[in-house]
Amino acid sequence: MSMNNLTKSQKVVLVAFTSEMEQEEDKLLNLPKFILHNILSRLPWKDVNQTSLLSKAWLETWYTFPILCFFDFITTKSIQPTEDIAGEDLSRKSKDFIEYVKSRLLRFWDQRLTIKECKFAILELRCMPNDLDLFLKLVGESRVEVLDLRLPEYGSIFQDEK
């Protein structure tokens, strides 16, 4: 139904309802960031991610949410090793993952925000040994309170270079 098909009184009600909804949203977003972050910290991670889709203000709240989780297997799990382009696809996805992590950590570092908790689960280190050093430096300089670092169990990250 388009606005053109509504009567004048229906349009007034719709505008009033929309305005009321915007005010309700503003009440929540007017809370201090640390309270919003506390609320988000009690939600499942999937729901926390989805809040970034609500509005630009929620996206900014999500960008400054001090609990960070980076799992490279999420970006690489869909790649089948038997595929001909698996190496190229894995390399591209790894680069995208690395750039995403850098941008999130640099935002905290640039704004001098504290990271409350940072979780890394990295399965493929061969694509990022220098980047991992940078990640850990940025996390450390952001006064991380809890660092959960999970690395592959197999031998050296340089095993292919022997």
PDB file of C-alpha atoms in Angstrom:
ATOM      1  CA  MET A   1       0.000   0.000   0.000  1.00  0.00           C
ATOM      2  CA  SER A   2       1.470   3.334  -0.995  1.00  0.00           C
ATOM      3  CA  MET A   3       1.135   6.641   0.833  1.00  0.00           C
ATOM      4  CA  ASN A   4      -1.018   7.901  -2.050  1.00  0.00           C
ATOM      5  CA  ASN A   5      -3.740   5.370  -1.235  1.00  0.00           C
ATOM      6  CA  LEU A   6      -4.038   6.496   2.402  1.00  0.00           C
ATOM      7  CA  THR A   7      -6.577   8.984   3.661  1.00  0.00           C
ATOM      8  CA  LYS A   8      -5.400  12.161   5.345  1.00  0.00           C
ATOM      9  CA  SER A   9      -6.219  10.788   8.813  1.00  0.00           C
ATOM     10  CA  GLN A  10      -4.379   7.547   8.074  1.00  0.00           C
ATOM     11  CA  LYS A  11      -1.305   9.553   7.010  1.00  0.00           C
ATOM     12  CA  VAL A  12      -1.431  11.564  10.250  1.00  0.00           C
ATOM     13  CA  VAL A  13      -1.588   8.326  12.281  1.00  0.00           C
ATOM     14  CA  LEU A  14       1.261   6.805  10.280  1.00  0.00           C
ATOM     15  CA  VAL A  15       3.470   9.884  10.737  1.00  0.00           C
ATOM     16  CA  ALA A  16       2.682   9.990  14.476  1.00  0.00           C
ATOM     17  CA  PHE A  17       3.456   6.269  14.813  1.00  0.00           C
ATOM     18  CA  THR A  18       6.737   6.614  12.909  1.00  0.00           C
ATOM     19  CA  SER A  19       7.761   9.594  15.025  1.00  0.00           C
ATOM     20  CA  GLU A  20       6.916   7.685  18.219  1.00  0.00           C
ATOM     21  CA  MET A  21       9.010   4.702  17.079  1.00  0.00           C
ATOM     22  CA  GLU A  22      11.971   6.971  16.304  1.00  0.00           C
ATOM     23  CA  GLN A  23      11.721   8.513  19.774  1.00  0.00           C
ATOM     24  CA  GLU A  24      11.639   5.054  21.375  1.00  0.00           C
ATOM     25  CA  GLU A  25      14.784   4.074  19.468  1.00  0.00           C
ATOM     26  CA  ASP A  26      16.471   7.317  20.507  1.00  0.00           C
ATOM     27  CA  LYS A  27      15.769   6.603  24.179  1.00  0.00           C
ATOM     28  CA  LEU A  28      17.793   3.413  24.008  1.00  0.00           C
ATOM     29  CA  LEU A  29      20.560   4.919  21.909  1.00  0.00           C
ATOM     30  CA  ASN A  30      20.790   7.873  24.287  1.00  0.00           C
ATOM     31  CA  LEU A  31      22.151   5.548  26.947  1.00  0.00           C
ATOM     32  CA  PRO A  32      25.913   5.815  27.480  1.00  0.00           C
ATOM     33  CA  LYS A  33      27.977   3.519  25.238  1.00  0.00           C
ATOM     34  CA  PHE A  34      29.282   1.510  28.185  1.00  0.00           C
ATOM     35  CA  ILE A  35      25.697   0.581  29.140  1.00  0.00           C
ATOM     36  CA  LEU A  36      24.865  -0.374  25.548  1.00  0.00           C
ATOM     37  CA  HIS A  37      28.059  -2.446  25.448  1.00  0.00           C
ATOM     38  CA  ASN A  38      27.079  -4.120  28.721  1.00  0.00           C
ATOM     39  CA  ILE A  39      23.680  -5.012  27.249  1.00  0.00           C
ATOM     40  CA  LEU A  40      25.318  -6.348  24.079  1.00  0.00           C
ATOM     41  CA  SER A  41      27.789  -8.418  26.103  1.00  0.00           C
ATOM     42  CA  ARG A  42      24.862 -10.410  27.503  1.00  0.00           C
ATOM     43  CA  LEU A  43      23.475 -11.315  24.085  1.00  0.00           C
ATOM     44  CA  PRO A  44      24.472 -14.246  21.875  1.00  0.00           C
ATOM     45  CA  TRP A  45      27.194 -13.231  19.408  1.00  0.00           C
ATOM     46  CA  LYS A  46      24.863 -13.647  16.413  1.00  0.00           C
ATOM     47  CA  ASP A  47      22.391 -11.139  17.901  1.00  0.00           C
ATOM     48  CA  VAL A  48      25.189  -8.692  18.682  1.00  0.00           C
ATOM     49  CA  ASN A  49      26.262  -8.783  15.031  1.00  0.00           C
ATOM     50  CA  GLN A  50      22.699  -8.212  13.854  1.00  0.00           C
ATOM     51  CA  THR A  51      22.333  -5.014  15.893  1.00  0.00           C
ATOM     52  CA  SER A  52      24.713  -3.367  13.426  1.00  0.00           C
ATOM     53  CA  LEU A  53      21.978  -3.640  10.795  1.00  0.00           C
ATOM     54  CA  LEU A  54      19.416  -1.594  12.765  1.00  0.00           C
ATOM     55  CA  SER A  55      20.758   1.889  12.066  1.00  0.00           C
ATOM     56  CA  LYS A  56      23.951   3.913  11.652  1.00  0.00           C
ATOM     57  CA  ALA A  57      23.943   4.617  15.395  1.00  0.00           C
ATOM     58  CA  TRP A  58      23.781   0.896  16.184  1.00  0.00           C
ATOM     59  CA  LEU A  59      26.520   0.230  13.637  1.00  0.00           C
ATOM     60  CA  GLU A  60      28.757   2.724  15.453  1.00  0.00           C
ATOM     61  CA  THR A  61      27.868   1.068  18.774  1.00  0.00           C
ATOM     62  CA  TRP A  62      28.805  -2.290  17.282  1.00  0.00           C
ATOM     63  CA  TYR A  63      32.096  -0.886  15.922  1.00  0.00           C
ATOM     64  CA  THR A  64      33.064   0.220  19.427  1.00  0.00           C
ATOM     65  CA  PHE A  65      31.831  -2.952  21.163  1.00  0.00           C
ATOM     66  CA  PRO A  66      34.893  -3.980  23.215  1.00  0.00           C
ATOM     67  CA  ILE A  67      34.491  -7.749  22.826  1.00  0.00           C
ATOM     68  CA  LEU A  68      36.077  -8.841  19.557  1.00  0.00           C
ATOM     69  CA  CYS A  69      35.975 -12.302  17.991  1.00  0.00           C
ATOM     70  CA  PHE A  70      37.983 -13.207  14.917  1.00  0.00           C
ATOM     71  CA  PHE A  71      37.693 -16.727  13.538  1.00  0.00           C
ATOM     72  CA  ASP A  72      39.362 -17.389  10.193  1.00  0.00           C
ATOM     73  CA  PHE A  73      37.671 -20.763   9.803  1.00  0.00           C
ATOM     74  CA  ILE A  74      34.375 -18.928   9.222  1.00  0.00           C
ATOM     75  CA  THR A  75      35.866 -17.428   6.053  1.00  0.00           C
ATOM     76  CA  THR A  76      37.615 -20.611   4.897  1.00  0.00           C
ATOM     77  CA  LYS A  77      35.242 -23.435   5.916  1.00  0.00           C
ATOM     78  CA  SER A  78      33.268 -23.311   2.661  1.00  0.00           C
ATOM     79  CA  ILE A  79      36.328 -24.084   0.531  1.00  0.00           C
ATOM     80  CA  GLN A  80      36.747 -27.678  -0.536  1.00  0.00           C
ATOM     81  CA  PRO A  81      40.405 -28.770  -0.911  1.00  0.00           C
ATOM     82  CA  THR A  82      39.566 -30.773  -4.040  1.00  0.00           C
ATOM     83  CA  GLU A  83      38.451 -27.699  -5.969  1.00  0.00           C
ATOM     84  CA  ASP A  84      40.834 -26.476  -8.670  1.00  0.00           C
ATOM     85  CA  ILE A  85      40.633 -22.868  -7.476  1.00  0.00           C
ATOM     86  CA  ALA A  86      40.804 -23.704  -3.774  1.00  0.00           C
ATOM     87  CA  GLY A  87      44.246 -22.138  -3.371  1.00  0.00           C
ATOM     88  CA  GLU A  88      43.241 -18.881  -5.057  1.00  0.00           C
ATOM     89  CA  ASP A  89      39.886 -18.771  -3.242  1.00  0.00           C
ATOM     90  CA  LEU A  90      41.532 -19.493   0.116  1.00  0.00           C
ATOM     91  CA  SER A  91      44.129 -16.784  -0.499  1.00  0.00           C
ATOM     92  CA  ARG A  92      41.457 -14.193  -1.393  1.00  0.00           C
ATOM     93  CA  LYS A  93      39.313 -15.104   1.617  1.00  0.00           C
ATOM     94  CA  SER A  94      42.361 -14.999   3.884  1.00  0.00           C
ATOM     95  CA  LYS A  95      43.250 -11.531   2.582  1.00  0.00           C
ATOM     96  CA  ASP A  96      39.676 -10.342   3.168  1.00  0.00           C
ATOM     97  CA  PHE A  97      39.790 -11.751   6.699  1.00  0.00           C
ATOM     98  CA  ILE A  98      43.154 -10.067   7.398  1.00  0.00           C
ATOM     99  CA  GLU A  99      41.888  -6.692   6.128  1.00  0.00           C
ATOM    100  CA  TYR A 100      38.731  -6.977   8.225  1.00  0.00           C
ATOM    101  CA  VAL A 101      40.716  -7.737  11.395  1.00  0.00           C
ATOM    102  CA  LYS A 102      43.144  -4.885  10.686  1.00  0.00           C
ATOM    103  CA  SER A 103      40.334  -2.378  10.166  1.00  0.00           C
ATOM    104  CA  ARG A 104      38.538  -3.389  13.382  1.00  0.00           C
ATOM    105  CA  LEU A 105      41.726  -3.298  15.478  1.00  0.00           C
ATOM    106  CA  LEU A 106      42.927  -0.021  13.953  1.00  0.00           C
ATOM    107  CA  ARG A 107      39.588   1.595  14.817  1.00  0.00           C
ATOM    108  CA  PHE A 108      40.140   0.710  18.494  1.00  0.00           C
ATOM    109  CA  TRP A 109      43.778   1.775  18.375  1.00  0.00           C
ATOM    110  CA  ASP A 110      43.058   5.091  16.578  1.00  0.00           C
ATOM    111  CA  GLN A 111      40.248   6.007  18.977  1.00  0.00           C
ATOM    112  CA  ARG A 112      42.267   4.823  21.995  1.00  0.00           C
ATOM    113  CA  LEU A 113      39.477   2.453  22.993  1.00  0.00           C
ATOM    114  CA  THR A 114      40.096  -0.368  25.427  1.00  0.00           C
ATOM    115  CA  ILE A 115      39.451  -3.909  24.241  1.00  0.00           C
ATOM    116  CA  LYS A 116      37.772  -5.844  27.020  1.00  0.00           C
ATOM    117  CA  GLU A 117      38.120  -9.251  25.389  1.00  0.00           C
ATOM    118  CA  CYS A 118      39.681 -10.411  22.138  1.00  0.00           C
ATOM    119  CA  LYS A 119      39.342 -13.928  20.760  1.00  0.00           C
ATOM    120  CA  PHE A 120      41.417 -15.181  17.846  1.00  0.00           C
ATOM    121  CA  ALA A 121      40.950 -18.649  16.368  1.00  0.00           C
ATOM    122  CA  ILE A 122      43.274 -18.911  13.405  1.00  0.00           C
ATOM    123  CA  LEU A 123      43.622 -22.143  11.470  1.00  0.00           C
ATOM    124  CA  GLU A 124      45.748 -20.957   8.559  1.00  0.00           C
ATOM    125  CA  LEU A 125      48.819 -19.047   9.717  1.00  0.00           C
ATOM    126  CA  ARG A 126      50.876 -19.343   6.546  1.00  0.00           C
ATOM    127  CA  CYS A 127      48.925 -16.458   5.005  1.00  0.00           C
ATOM    128  CA  MET A 128      49.438 -14.102   7.928  1.00  0.00           C
ATOM    129  CA  PRO A 129      52.510 -14.529  10.192  1.00  0.00           C
ATOM    130  CA  ASN A 130      53.440 -10.815   9.950  1.00  0.00           C
ATOM    131  CA  ASP A 131      49.815  -9.768  10.227  1.00  0.00           C
ATOM    132  CA  LEU A 132      49.400 -11.790  13.422  1.00  0.00           C
ATOM    133  CA  ASP A 133      52.316  -9.826  14.923  1.00  0.00           C
ATOM    134  CA  LEU A 134      50.566  -6.564  13.997  1.00  0.00           C
ATOM    135  CA  PHE A 135      47.239  -7.829  15.399  1.00  0.00           C
ATOM    136  CA  LEU A 136      48.832  -8.714  18.730  1.00  0.00           C
ATOM    137  CA  LYS A 137      50.648  -5.360  18.888  1.00  0.00           C
ATOM    138  CA  LEU A 138      47.401  -3.445  18.279  1.00  0.00           C
ATOM    139  CA  VAL A 139      45.522  -5.565  20.807  1.00  0.00           C
ATOM    140  CA  GLY A 140      48.235  -5.029  23.413  1.00  0.00           C
ATOM    141  CA  GLU A 141      48.307  -1.287  22.842  1.00  0.00           C
ATOM    142  CA  SER A 142      44.509  -1.227  23.207  1.00  0.00           C
ATOM    143  CA  ARG A 143      44.934  -2.437  26.800  1.00  0.00           C
ATOM    144  CA  VAL A 144      43.231  -5.784  26.237  1.00  0.00           C
ATOM    145  CA  GLU A 145      41.920  -7.346  29.438  1.00  0.00           C
ATOM    146  CA  VAL A 146      41.442 -10.912  28.124  1.00  0.00           C
ATOM    147  CA  LEU A 147      43.196 -12.440  25.111  1.00  0.00           C
ATOM    148  CA  ASP A 148      42.087 -15.867  23.894  1.00  0.00           C
ATOM    149  CA  LEU A 149      44.463 -16.973  21.121  1.00  0.00           C
ATOM    150  CA  ARG A 150      43.926 -20.349  19.446  1.00  0.00           C
ATOM    151  CA  LEU A 151      46.452 -21.446  16.867  1.00  0.00           C
ATOM    152  CA  PRO A 152      46.749 -24.608  14.746  1.00  0.00           C
ATOM    153  CA  GLU A 153      48.108 -27.696  16.473  1.00  0.00           C
ATOM    154  CA  TYR A 154      50.278 -28.849  13.576  1.00  0.00           C
ATOM    155  CA  GLY A 155      54.019 -28.049  13.397  1.00  0.00           C
ATOM    156  CA  SER A 156      55.733 -24.840  12.381  1.00  0.00           C
ATOM    157  CA  ILE A 157      53.842 -22.186  10.485  1.00  0.00           C
ATOM    158  CA  PHE A 158      56.813 -22.232   8.119  1.00  0.00           C
ATOM    159  CA  GLN A 159      56.699 -26.008   7.522  1.00  0.00           C
ATOM    160  CA  ASP A 160      56.172 -25.595   3.752  1.00  0.00           C
ATOM    161  CA  GLU A 161      59.339 -23.489   3.500  1.00  0.00           C
ATOM    162  CA  LYS A 162      61.742 -26.233   4.764  1.00  0.00           C
TER     163      LYS A 162
END
